[in-house]
XYZ file of C-alpha atoms in Angstrom:
571
model
C 3.475 47.934 112.029
C 5.784 50.744 111.205
C 5.814 52.697 108.462
C 9.003 50.399 106.356
C 6.945 47.332 106.450
C 3.426 48.583 105.820
C 5.772 49.959 102.406
C 7.352 46.445 102.117
C 4.097 44.803 102.054
C 2.107 47.625 99.944
C 5.481 46.965 96.784
C 4.811 43.390 97.644
C 0.645 43.381 96.505
C 1.559 45.511 93.603
C 4.714 42.868 92.085
C 1.684 39.913 93.082
C -0.246 42.113 90.929
C 0.989 42.551 88.741
C 2.923 38.641 88.343
C -0.553 37.382 87.998
C -1.983 39.494 85.273
C 0.819 38.914 83.847
C -0.357 35.423 84.144
C -3.808 37.132 83.347
C -2.284 36.667 79.434
C -1.332 34.072 76.999
C 2.256 32.238 76.225
C 2.335 33.976 72.752
C 5.347 33.713 70.281
C 6.261 35.676 67.170
C 6.235 33.810 64.084
C 3.062 31.177 65.407
C -0.675 30.723 64.746
C -3.326 31.689 66.889
C -6.961 31.997 67.290
C -8.699 35.852 67.773
C -12.173 36.548 68.092
C -12.784 40.182 66.489
C -13.857 42.651 68.444
C -14.581 45.662 66.230
C -14.462 46.341 62.256
C -13.286 49.712 60.703
C -13.527 51.181 57.356
C -10.234 49.818 56.468
C -8.870 47.887 60.130
C -10.122 44.814 61.616
C -9.666 44.467 65.143
C -8.814 41.634 66.495
C -8.378 40.229 70.066
C -5.914 37.577 70.724
C -6.188 37.266 74.848
C -2.729 39.817 74.827
C -3.418 42.794 76.645
C -3.331 44.305 73.715
C -5.161 43.761 70.786
C -4.036 43.233 67.422
C -4.650 45.346 64.112
C -5.042 43.850 60.223
C -5.863 45.396 57.079
C -8.298 44.982 55.526
C -6.477 44.261 51.852
C -5.990 40.976 53.436
C -9.282 39.644 53.303
C -11.820 38.936 50.170
C -14.223 41.022 49.194
C -17.016 38.899 49.764
C -15.516 36.835 53.360
C -14.961 41.093 54.264
C -19.053 41.746 53.627
C -19.870 38.018 55.487
C -16.622 38.735 58.812
C -18.950 39.758 61.642
C -17.845 40.766 65.766
C -17.375 37.428 67.453
C -16.486 35.506 65.092
C -13.117 33.873 65.511
C -10.067 33.475 62.949
C -6.480 31.962 62.581
C -4.175 34.697 62.510
C -0.648 35.070 62.413
C 1.389 36.767 64.877
C 4.623 38.767 63.098
C 5.327 41.331 65.825
C 4.054 41.510 69.977
C 4.544 44.917 70.128
C 6.033 47.208 67.142
C 7.856 50.716 67.727
C 4.522 52.036 68.473
C 3.618 48.861 70.954
C 1.033 47.716 69.120
C 0.085 43.939 68.290
C 0.647 43.076 64.691
C -1.399 40.806 62.887
C -1.679 38.977 59.501
C -4.314 36.626 58.307
C -3.083 36.425 55.456
C 0.284 34.676 56.805
C -2.436 32.127 58.770
C -3.513 31.728 55.339
C -0.618 30.612 54.226
C 0.570 28.900 56.992
C -2.127 26.853 56.932
C -1.900 25.778 53.910
C 1.972 24.181 54.464
C 0.738 22.962 56.921
C -1.964 20.969 55.172
C 0.472 20.239 51.884
C 2.847 18.808 54.088
C 0.181 16.364 56.347
C -0.766 15.580 52.337
C 3.053 15.027 50.862
C 3.715 12.618 53.905
C 0.301 11.093 53.863
C 0.747 11.355 49.642
C -2.070 12.175 48.976
C -3.669 14.056 46.210
C -4.968 18.032 45.581
C -6.639 19.262 43.021
C -4.579 21.590 41.212
C -5.744 24.590 38.825
C -3.785 25.431 35.719
C -2.423 28.639 36.242
C 0.143 29.678 33.115
C 2.327 27.437 30.886
C 6.086 27.965 31.501
C 9.281 26.945 30.292
C 9.946 22.902 31.605
C 6.146 22.832 31.846
C 3.566 24.344 33.831
C 2.159 26.387 36.538
C -0.378 25.433 38.841
C -2.896 26.955 41.688
C -2.545 24.354 44.838
C -3.387 27.191 47.297
C 0.066 27.787 46.461
C 2.055 28.213 43.223
C 3.642 24.359 42.095
C 5.933 23.227 39.204
C 3.867 20.632 36.938
C 6.655 19.735 34.892
C 6.292 18.143 31.434
C 7.009 15.217 31.845
C 4.364 14.698 35.079
C 1.601 16.453 33.137
C 0.541 12.929 31.675
C 1.240 9.173 30.123
C 1.769 10.614 26.608
C 3.557 13.416 25.929
C 0.609 16.335 25.439
C 1.030 18.437 22.027
C -1.570 21.245 23.105
C -0.421 22.640 26.555
C -1.929 25.879 26.068
C -5.094 24.009 26.133
C -4.697 23.089 29.295
C -4.739 26.512 30.934
C -7.713 26.947 33.105
C -8.189 23.323 33.924
C -8.187 22.007 36.743
C -6.915 17.902 37.565
C -6.372 15.925 41.098
C -2.601 16.159 41.439
C 0.219 14.363 44.174
C 3.129 16.105 45.399
C 6.491 15.210 45.261
C 7.972 17.790 46.356
C 7.971 20.470 48.886
C 10.619 23.061 51.163
C 8.434 25.374 52.442
C 11.724 27.337 53.193
C 12.573 27.632 50.063
C 8.451 28.329 49.182
C 8.497 25.497 46.430
C 6.188 22.850 45.694
C 6.709 20.236 42.706
C 3.244 18.477 41.417
C 2.677 15.509 39.520
C -0.429 14.198 37.191
C 1.237 11.572 35.680
C 1.960 9.338 39.597
C -2.621 9.032 39.304
C -2.586 8.722 36.515
C 0.098 5.656 36.272
C -1.759 4.906 39.831
C -4.754 4.142 37.998
C -3.936 2.128 35.368
C -1.912 -0.199 37.604
C -5.399 -0.565 39.797
C -7.404 -1.217 36.597
C -5.130 -2.736 34.811
C -5.400 -5.546 37.756
C -9.174 -5.517 37.915
C -8.498 -6.420 33.590
C -5.756 -8.873 34.095
C -8.456 -10.554 36.909
C -11.699 -10.998 34.372
C -9.461 -11.037 30.917
C -9.941 -14.535 29.122
C -10.323 -15.397 25.315
C -13.452 -15.012 23.759
C -14.644 -12.488 26.434
C -16.168 -8.925 24.619
C -15.082 -6.296 26.409
C -15.053 -3.059 25.900
C -12.367 -0.292 25.066
C -11.433 3.215 23.489
C -9.193 3.387 20.197
C -5.931 5.053 21.982
C -3.072 4.819 18.941
C -3.613 3.920 15.424
C -0.584 2.677 12.760
C -0.212 0.725 9.270
C -0.608 -2.756 10.614
C -4.292 -1.911 12.899
C -5.033 0.484 16.556
C -4.395 0.058 20.188
C -6.774 -0.719 22.307
C -7.524 0.492 25.618
C -9.365 -2.224 27.951
C -8.553 -0.245 31.116
C -4.942 -0.127 32.269
C -4.279 -2.686 30.090
C -3.891 -2.458 26.390
C -4.118 -5.095 23.254
C -4.165 -4.808 19.457
C -6.605 -5.042 17.175
C -5.135 -5.808 13.157
C -6.265 -4.481 10.290
C -6.907 -8.393 9.449
C -9.231 -9.177 11.519
C -11.369 -5.565 11.686
C -14.155 -6.779 9.568
C -14.496 -9.730 6.673
C -14.346 -7.437 3.828
C -11.409 -5.051 2.980
C -10.109 -2.647 4.995
C -6.942 -0.473 3.158
C -6.477 1.267 6.669
C -7.189 1.518 10.038
C -8.600 4.597 10.322
C -10.936 4.061 7.815
C -12.786 2.515 10.746
C -11.619 4.249 13.323
C -10.325 7.481 15.182
C -8.188 7.755 18.453
C -10.375 8.256 21.334
C -13.164 6.209 19.895
C -15.298 3.453 21.869
C -15.476 -0.017 20.139
C -16.879 -3.366 21.593
C -14.304 -6.112 20.751
C -13.620 -9.416 21.160
C -10.209 -11.317 22.859
C -8.968 -13.838 20.735
C -5.424 -14.236 22.097
C -4.144 -13.738 25.625
C -0.825 -14.452 26.292
C -0.176 -14.014 30.052
C 3.758 -14.561 29.786
C 3.969 -10.986 27.634
C 1.312 -10.097 28.654
C 0.206 -9.617 24.732
C -3.807 -9.206 24.236
C -5.221 -9.937 20.266
C -8.517 -8.214 19.750
C -10.543 -8.735 17.424
C -13.861 -7.111 15.591
C -15.099 -9.251 12.947
C -15.306 -12.124 14.593
C -18.702 -10.448 16.816
C -20.467 -11.773 12.885
C -20.366 -14.817 11.417
C -18.173 -15.770 8.860
C -18.940 -14.142 5.281
C -17.604 -17.536 3.751
C -19.405 -20.269 5.745
C -22.626 -19.890 2.763
C -20.367 -18.789 -0.385
C -20.565 -21.669 -2.020
C -24.689 -22.388 -1.913
C -25.008 -18.573 -2.161
C -22.634 -18.047 -4.924
C -22.668 -21.368 -7.279
C -20.734 -22.213 -11.051
C -22.493 -20.123 -13.147
C -24.019 -17.186 -11.307
C -25.272 -14.085 -12.826
C -23.894 -11.731 -10.060
C -22.883 -7.268 -9.563
C -20.061 -6.407 -7.265
C -18.179 -3.451 -6.809
C -14.594 -3.500 -8.001
C -11.923 -2.606 -5.055
C -8.427 -3.336 -6.304
C -6.095 -3.429 -9.191
C -3.360 -5.627 -10.287
C -1.247 -6.499 -12.706
C -3.513 -9.924 -13.480
C -6.524 -8.514 -12.810
C -10.030 -7.333 -11.033
C -10.774 -7.802 -7.390
C -14.931 -7.537 -7.121
C -16.265 -7.747 -3.617
C -19.644 -9.433 -4.261
C -20.133 -8.302 -0.189
C -18.217 -6.811 2.727
C -15.701 -9.687 3.313
C -16.517 -11.964 0.110
C -14.462 -11.062 -3.060
C -13.969 -12.268 -6.106
C -11.072 -12.399 -8.713
C -11.756 -11.373 -12.668
C -8.991 -12.254 -14.439
C -7.553 -10.351 -17.458
C -7.738 -12.533 -19.528
C -11.864 -12.893 -17.800
C -12.718 -9.641 -18.761
C -13.692 -9.554 -23.486
C -13.524 -11.583 -25.306
C -10.986 -9.708 -27.674
C -7.750 -11.097 -25.574
C -6.300 -7.741 -26.294
C -6.919 -6.420 -22.521
C -3.168 -5.864 -21.120
C -3.877 -4.397 -17.656
C -7.335 -4.443 -16.179
C -7.427 -0.774 -16.199
C -8.029 -0.616 -19.456
C -11.692 -1.923 -19.175
C -12.795 -1.042 -15.230
C -11.322 1.557 -12.441
C -11.455 1.096 -8.743
C -15.404 2.236 -7.530
C -16.994 0.314 -11.137
C -19.825 -1.675 -10.285
C -19.743 -4.549 -12.646
C -21.576 -8.018 -13.635
C -20.172 -10.522 -14.020
C -20.654 -15.098 -14.078
C -18.774 -17.295 -10.448
C -16.659 -19.907 -12.837
C -15.306 -21.173 -10.210
C -15.981 -21.520 -5.942
C -12.584 -22.193 -3.329
C -14.880 -21.517 -0.092
C -11.427 -23.305 1.664
C -8.897 -21.194 -0.094
C -11.721 -18.228 0.175
C -11.723 -17.581 -3.447
C -14.218 -16.641 -6.474
C -13.201 -16.857 -9.421
C -15.322 -14.216 -11.777
C -16.008 -13.981 -15.473
C -16.627 -10.144 -16.960
C -16.779 -11.563 -20.536
C -18.958 -14.551 -20.035
C -21.777 -12.015 -19.267
C -21.727 -11.422 -23.448
C -21.845 -13.368 -25.994
C -18.638 -15.086 -27.269
C -17.991 -14.082 -30.554
C -16.372 -17.694 -31.095
C -19.511 -19.413 -31.148
C -20.747 -17.599 -34.392
C -17.455 -17.299 -36.099
C -17.944 -20.571 -37.892
C -21.899 -19.403 -39.552
C -20.105 -15.943 -40.209
C -17.074 -16.807 -41.459
C -16.705 -20.459 -43.624
C -14.233 -21.946 -44.930
C -12.977 -20.338 -47.823
C -14.931 -16.615 -46.973
C -13.065 -13.610 -48.423
C -12.692 -11.119 -45.331
C -11.626 -7.446 -45.108
C -9.657 -6.285 -41.786
C -6.292 -4.404 -40.536
C -3.262 -5.591 -39.215
C -3.055 -5.379 -35.505
C 0.594 -6.705 -34.885
C 3.514 -8.700 -37.127
C 5.757 -11.260 -35.987
C 8.584 -13.223 -37.015
C 5.745 -16.472 -37.964
C 2.712 -14.335 -39.859
C 1.014 -11.087 -39.063
C -3.020 -10.529 -37.416
C -5.421 -9.120 -38.905
C -8.442 -8.066 -36.251
C -12.701 -8.597 -37.978
C -15.726 -7.693 -36.616
C -16.925 -8.531 -32.922
C -12.446 -9.295 -31.704
C -11.891 -12.067 -33.813
C -8.351 -11.918 -34.849
C -7.245 -14.091 -37.421
C -3.527 -14.713 -38.204
C -2.096 -15.426 -42.438
C 1.209 -17.215 -41.799
C 4.312 -16.333 -43.771
C 3.630 -20.039 -45.700
C 1.080 -18.292 -46.914
C 1.751 -15.064 -48.207
C 3.309 -16.204 -51.432
C 3.061 -18.916 -53.977
C 6.275 -17.685 -55.580
C 8.254 -15.702 -53.420
C 10.080 -16.616 -49.946
C 8.772 -13.995 -47.557
C 11.870 -13.487 -44.762
C 9.345 -11.384 -42.736
C 5.737 -10.430 -43.015
C 7.460 -6.444 -42.931
C 8.025 -6.910 -46.245
C 4.004 -7.011 -47.178
C 2.361 -5.702 -44.673
C 2.508 -2.505 -41.994
C 0.268 -2.474 -39.214
C -3.070 -0.624 -39.461
C -2.861 -1.621 -43.263
C -6.414 -2.997 -45.146
C -5.766 -6.238 -45.932
C -7.820 -9.060 -47.550
C -7.751 -12.932 -46.986
C -9.482 -16.366 -47.219
C -10.713 -18.223 -44.216
C -8.899 -21.177 -44.593
C -9.115 -23.047 -41.355
C -11.411 -22.298 -38.156
C -10.803 -23.895 -34.903
C -13.135 -22.605 -32.447
C -11.931 -24.589 -29.428
C -8.863 -23.445 -29.340
C -10.328 -19.535 -30.697
C -8.200 -19.862 -33.903
C -8.517 -18.695 -37.323
C -6.443 -19.317 -39.949
C -6.123 -16.657 -42.958
C -4.428 -17.114 -46.028
C -3.004 -14.005 -48.554
C -1.828 -16.407 -52.041
C -4.832 -17.585 -51.539
C -6.409 -14.669 -53.072
C -4.754 -15.710 -56.164
C -4.444 -18.692 -58.076
C -1.933 -21.714 -57.483
C 0.386 -20.435 -60.334
C 2.233 -23.983 -59.773
C -1.102 -25.608 -61.373
C 0.193 -24.766 -64.199
C 2.172 -21.610 -64.793
C 4.980 -21.983 -63.349
C 5.755 -25.947 -64.790
C 5.003 -24.698 -68.490
C 6.787 -21.267 -68.062
C 10.207 -23.256 -66.200
C 10.876 -26.375 -68.216
C 13.863 -29.102 -67.819
C 16.426 -28.085 -70.311
C 15.534 -24.807 -69.952
C 18.252 -21.365 -69.128
C 16.455 -19.520 -65.739
C 18.215 -16.064 -65.248
C 17.465 -14.235 -61.864
C 19.812 -12.795 -59.210
C 20.320 -13.931 -55.908
C 18.115 -13.392 -53.189
C 19.734 -15.804 -50.222
C 23.292 -17.963 -49.622
C 23.262 -20.731 -47.722
C 25.771 -23.392 -46.703
C 23.706 -25.403 -48.838
C 23.328 -23.926 -51.883
C 22.218 -20.790 -53.334
C 18.690 -19.176 -53.912
C 17.083 -17.197 -57.290
C 15.183 -15.484 -57.766
C 13.598 -15.804 -61.269
C 11.406 -13.680 -63.079
C 7.635 -13.687 -61.558
C 9.053 -14.036 -58.057
C 9.795 -17.464 -58.375
C 12.971 -18.669 -56.053
C 15.118 -21.639 -57.789
C 17.582 -23.610 -55.231
C 21.482 -23.786 -56.737
C 22.457 -26.853 -54.690
C 25.941 -26.706 -53.527
C 26.813 -29.982 -55.801
C 25.514 -27.688 -58.963
C 27.463 -25.066 -57.581
C 30.819 -26.089 -60.153
C 32.612 -24.369 -57.571
C 36.306 -26.300 -56.227
C 35.338 -28.184 -53.225
C 37.640 -25.643 -51.133
C 35.931 -22.914 -52.103
C 33.096 -21.494 -50.199
C 29.685 -19.873 -51.489
C 29.819 -16.672 -49.756
C 32.597 -15.812 -51.300
C 31.486 -16.587 -54.603
C 27.899 -15.123 -54.874
C 26.809 -11.754 -52.987
C 23.351 -10.922 -53.070
C 21.509 -9.491 -55.924
C 24.430 -11.056 -58.258
C 23.101 -12.067 -61.550
C 23.215 -14.987 -62.341
C 21.926 -18.001 -65.190
C 21.772 -21.571 -64.744
C 20.099 -24.518 -65.902
C 16.502 -25.874 -64.924
C 17.122 -30.076 -64.440
C 14.122 -30.149 -61.750
C 10.255 -28.718 -61.544
C 8.775 -30.315 -58.881
C 4.719 -29.447 -58.723
C 3.902 -31.265 -55.220
C 7.194 -29.485 -53.256
C 7.036 -25.943 -55.569
C 10.184 -26.426 -55.848
C 12.895 -25.719 -58.653
C 16.554 -26.900 -59.272
C 19.006 -25.382 -60.682
C 22.773 -26.328 -62.381
C 24.970 -23.531 -62.294
C 27.528 -26.459 -63.564
C 25.006 -27.998 -66.132
C 24.666 -24.264 -67.927
C 28.457 -24.019 -67.867
C 28.783 -27.092 -69.327
C 25.650 -26.759 -72.632
C 27.601 -23.090 -73.055
C 30.549 -24.839 -73.561
C 29.013 -27.591 -75.797
C 27.498 -25.204 -77.523
C 31.031 -23.201 -78.853
C 32.693 -26.553 -79.305
C 30.053 -27.407 -81.450
C 30.372 -24.551 -83.237
C 33.379 -24.721 -83.838
C 33.382 -28.025 -84.939
C 30.490 -27.183 -87.129
C 32.194 -24.730 -88.772
C 35.633 -27.129 -89.024
C 32.680 -30.029 -89.654
C 33.524 -32.813 -87.320
C 31.198 -32.639 -83.724
C 32.469 -34.160 -80.610
C 30.532 -35.863 -78.232
C 32.849 -35.574 -74.965
C 30.417 -32.847 -73.582
C 27.075 -34.104 -74.285
C 28.489 -37.362 -72.201
C 29.153 -34.858 -69.265
C 26.458 -33.228 -69.602
C 24.575 -36.818 -69.121
C 26.643 -37.809 -66.371
C 25.906 -34.224 -64.715
C 22.447 -34.578 -64.474
C 22.387 -38.128 -62.971
C 24.894 -36.432 -59.956
C 21.535 -34.444 -59.971
C 19.244 -36.970 -59.501
C 21.233 -39.023 -57.052
C 21.826 -35.238 -54.915
C 17.279 -35.345 -55.180
C 16.824 -38.575 -53.889
C 19.612 -38.316 -50.795
């Protein structure tokens, strides 16, 4: 064989060997992940053989301290090929990038398969929270919970299952949601709850929200309303008196409308209605004790037991009849004693009386204040028709305006009495059934009409006084001693067209003739016309007496006047 030929064969052998040598290495690409074996550990590097012509070096700081302590020669690692050969011909590997690459691959797989992942809330940022799921992810505020969360800072450091709703590996952008999982869980619970829900069922729930009119109970993915009226047989001022948000409670399903999805719940229905045996437990006349739970203008509601209340009307609080508002007698929270007056189970009403627990002073009034007794008391109030006088034990008596004076025409009680004034009076009448006591003030003195007035004021005499009242039918004249007389319009001696109020004013001095004294009616009739005729007659008589010739014309006129007065009285 020639030298040239031999040289060519050797060159072919070297090329073949080089090719065979190259084939022994893996087909590696930069930017990919491959598996390698740890061949050496130094203070600051980990040497890894990935089957390439040279080993790669990974800085030790890419390993966690615990992980680095457990690492040993021969362990296998997933590494990221950054460069097959750098400027110095070295193979550059990265465990950190391999881990992140692996995480992104796992995240993308979870995203495609719509599976959840645990995320730890790291910090609060604008619009939501930063979450660690292997890489930093954004949790929007609207995706944190089913309802707005007030204390976002309280979530930091906590771990929750979440779902990836958006991912972009190239931009390193991941958005997660906790709400999506909560909605899925809620929907599953709802379907399970609705499948078994029925009226009359007892079911466990959690207080989700409290309002003025009730509490919303989460029954498991679906809410029911426990109305305030169905919380207790007793009185509930506000649902917060019984529940706090988050409380666990067992309730009864009162009504379930499958079309609207509305569920009405009850708590009091778990126990028997206390009104079932109220009539037997509280018969009429029974003495009871209870707590005042509410006041109104017309009375006080007293709780006899949870769910059973009775009303003490303001008129049944005291025998004195002076209670204008219940708050003057009782206050909320007071323990009171009362008597059962009436029971109406159908209307769920019990009438109570507090005054019935004490003796009725009207039962003793006849024996304590017999008719004719002189009493003393204070004027409590004045009305147009009389004065109320308070006696012992809350008994009020009335001095009617007609029983204030024998002689004087009283227009209003204030002419004689003032509120708070001490007065004496005489008991005239007692009506125990209507609880009325009639008193007389004028009866303290003898009736002057018996003999004094008839003897003092005689028919035919003249009387002087002052105008006390002008009416359409005549003029009242107050005579000496406070006695009133009436000048009828027909006895005023005026022209028919004249008006009394134009001719007579209050307190005008008037002299008239007494033409009638009626002891039974206590009336004195006066005549101004007769008085004028008598005066004229006297003057004429005096004139004729001086001339020696009497005149009879005025005598006849006076007789005719008295005849007309008698006819007017008959009318």
